[in-house]
Short mmCIF file of C-alpha atoms in Angstrom, two decimals:
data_model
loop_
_atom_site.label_atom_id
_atom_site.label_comp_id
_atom_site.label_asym_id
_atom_site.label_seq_id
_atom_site.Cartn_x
_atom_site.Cartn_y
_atom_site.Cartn_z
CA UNK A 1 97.36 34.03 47.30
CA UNK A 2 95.55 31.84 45.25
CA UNK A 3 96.10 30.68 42.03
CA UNK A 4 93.60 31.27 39.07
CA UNK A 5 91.93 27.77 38.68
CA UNK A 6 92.88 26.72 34.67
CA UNK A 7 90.52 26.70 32.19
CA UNK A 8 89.79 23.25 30.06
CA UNK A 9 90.55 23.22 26.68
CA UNK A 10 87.35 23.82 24.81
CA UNK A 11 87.73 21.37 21.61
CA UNK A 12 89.13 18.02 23.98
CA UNK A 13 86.89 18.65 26.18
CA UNK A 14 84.08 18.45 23.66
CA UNK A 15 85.80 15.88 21.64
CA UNK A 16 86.00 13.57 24.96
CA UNK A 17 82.49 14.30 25.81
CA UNK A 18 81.22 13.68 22.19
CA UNK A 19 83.27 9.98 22.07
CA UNK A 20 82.63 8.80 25.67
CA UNK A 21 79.15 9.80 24.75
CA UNK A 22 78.95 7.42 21.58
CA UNK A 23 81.16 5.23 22.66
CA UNK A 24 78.75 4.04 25.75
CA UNK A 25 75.39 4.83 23.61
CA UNK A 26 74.43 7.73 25.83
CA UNK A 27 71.88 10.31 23.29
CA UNK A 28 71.29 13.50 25.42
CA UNK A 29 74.17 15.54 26.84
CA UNK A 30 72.80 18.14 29.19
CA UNK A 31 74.74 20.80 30.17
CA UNK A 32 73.76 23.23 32.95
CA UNK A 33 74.94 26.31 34.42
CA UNK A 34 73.22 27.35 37.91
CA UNK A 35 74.11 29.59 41.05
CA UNK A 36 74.96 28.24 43.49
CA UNK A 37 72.13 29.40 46.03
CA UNK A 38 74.97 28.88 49.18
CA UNK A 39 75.42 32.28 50.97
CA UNK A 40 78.73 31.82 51.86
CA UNK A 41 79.82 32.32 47.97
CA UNK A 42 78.49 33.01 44.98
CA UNK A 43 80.30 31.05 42.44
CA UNK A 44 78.08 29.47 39.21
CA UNK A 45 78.97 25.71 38.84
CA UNK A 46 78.51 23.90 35.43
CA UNK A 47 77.10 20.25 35.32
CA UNK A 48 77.35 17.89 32.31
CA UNK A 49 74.83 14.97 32.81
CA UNK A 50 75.13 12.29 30.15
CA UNK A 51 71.47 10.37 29.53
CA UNK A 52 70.80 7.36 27.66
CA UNK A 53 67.18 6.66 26.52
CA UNK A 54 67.80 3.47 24.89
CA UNK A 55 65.38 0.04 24.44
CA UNK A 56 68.66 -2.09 23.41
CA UNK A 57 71.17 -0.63 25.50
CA UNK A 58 68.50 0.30 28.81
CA UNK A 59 68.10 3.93 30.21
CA UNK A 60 70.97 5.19 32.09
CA UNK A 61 71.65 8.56 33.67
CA UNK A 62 74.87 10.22 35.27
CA UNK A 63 76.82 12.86 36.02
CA UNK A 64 79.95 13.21 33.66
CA UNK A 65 81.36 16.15 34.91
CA UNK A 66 81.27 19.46 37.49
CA UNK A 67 82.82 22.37 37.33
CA UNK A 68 83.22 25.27 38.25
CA UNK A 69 81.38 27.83 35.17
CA UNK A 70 84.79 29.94 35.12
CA UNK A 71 87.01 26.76 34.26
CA UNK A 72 84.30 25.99 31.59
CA UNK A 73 84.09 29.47 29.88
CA UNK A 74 85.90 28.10 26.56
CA UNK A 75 83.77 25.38 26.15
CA UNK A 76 80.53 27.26 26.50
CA UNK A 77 81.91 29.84 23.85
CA UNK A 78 82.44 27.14 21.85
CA UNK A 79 79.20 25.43 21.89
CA UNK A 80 78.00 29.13 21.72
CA UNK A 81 80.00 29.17 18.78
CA UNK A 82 78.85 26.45 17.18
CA UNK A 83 74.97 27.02 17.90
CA UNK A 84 75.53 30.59 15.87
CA UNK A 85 76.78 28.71 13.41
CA UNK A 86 74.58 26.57 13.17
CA UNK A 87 71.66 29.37 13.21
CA UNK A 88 73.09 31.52 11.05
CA UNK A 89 73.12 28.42 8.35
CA UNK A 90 69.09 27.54 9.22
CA UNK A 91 70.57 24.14 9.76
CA UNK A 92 68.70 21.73 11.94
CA UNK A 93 72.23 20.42 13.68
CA UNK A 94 75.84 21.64 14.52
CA UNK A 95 78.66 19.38 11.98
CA UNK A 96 81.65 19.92 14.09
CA UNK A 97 84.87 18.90 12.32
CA UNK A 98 87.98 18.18 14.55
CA UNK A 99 91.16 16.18 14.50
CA UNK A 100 90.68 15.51 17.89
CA UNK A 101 87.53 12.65 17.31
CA UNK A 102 88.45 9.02 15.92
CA UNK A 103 85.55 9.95 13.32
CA UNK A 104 86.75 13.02 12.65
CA UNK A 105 83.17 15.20 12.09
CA UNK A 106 80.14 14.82 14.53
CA UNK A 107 76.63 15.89 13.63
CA UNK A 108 74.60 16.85 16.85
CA UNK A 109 71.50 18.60 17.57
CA UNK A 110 70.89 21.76 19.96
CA UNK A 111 67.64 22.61 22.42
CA UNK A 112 67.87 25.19 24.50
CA UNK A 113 66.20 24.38 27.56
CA UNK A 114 66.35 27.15 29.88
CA UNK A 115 67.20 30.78 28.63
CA UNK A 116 69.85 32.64 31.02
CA UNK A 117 67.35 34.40 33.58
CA UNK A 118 67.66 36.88 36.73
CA UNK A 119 70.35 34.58 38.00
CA UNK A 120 72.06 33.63 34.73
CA UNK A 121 71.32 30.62 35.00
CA UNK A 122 71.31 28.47 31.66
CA UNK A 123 70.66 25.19 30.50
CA UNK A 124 70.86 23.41 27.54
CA UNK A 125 70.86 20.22 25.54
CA UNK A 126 72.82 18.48 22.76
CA UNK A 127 70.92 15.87 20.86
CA UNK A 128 73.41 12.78 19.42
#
């Protein structure tokens, strides 16, 4: 039998993406969640592409991490969290506050991209 496949820690996982993210200049996290349209199985994979629209640092764009959407189900309640929050305040950006960054808070913005359709498919974006 096979084992369950673990899930990543929600907060690191953010907290990583958030620093590697500022730490290389990178300004648009997108995060998306697709079917995989492969017959043999129907598993949903979630991508998290890191872009960088920059004049002083150039434009870059690449692929920071894949997994598999049921590894990934903390963090997406967390962002999911955080965008209620966030909502629910009429604020115009998530402040996360965490132990786990060197700066200790990060302000980020939130754009939905793609509403979950037929396929559940979602895709969003987080603004540095």
């Amino acid at each position: 039998m096979a084992n369950k496949a673990e899930k990543v820690d929600a907060a690191e996982f953010l907290a990583m993406l958030l620093q590697y993210s500022r730490d290389f200049h990178y300004n648009h996290i997108n995060v998306n969640v697709r079917l995989n349209r492969n017959p043999a199985y129907t598993r949903q994979v979630m991508n998290v592409m890191l872009k960088r629209n920059s004049k002083k640092y150039g434009n870059d764009e690449r692929l920071y991490a894949s997994m598999t959407a049921d590894e990934a189900t903390k963090f997406l309640a967390l962002i999911n969290q955080l965008k209620e929050d966030m909502f629910a305040s009429f604020a115009d950006k998530i402040t996360w506050h965490t132990d786990l960054l060197v700066r200790e808070e990060q302000e980020f913005g939130y754009r939905q991209i793609r509403e979950r359709d037929q396929y559940n498919n979602l895709e969003f974006e987080l603004l540095l």
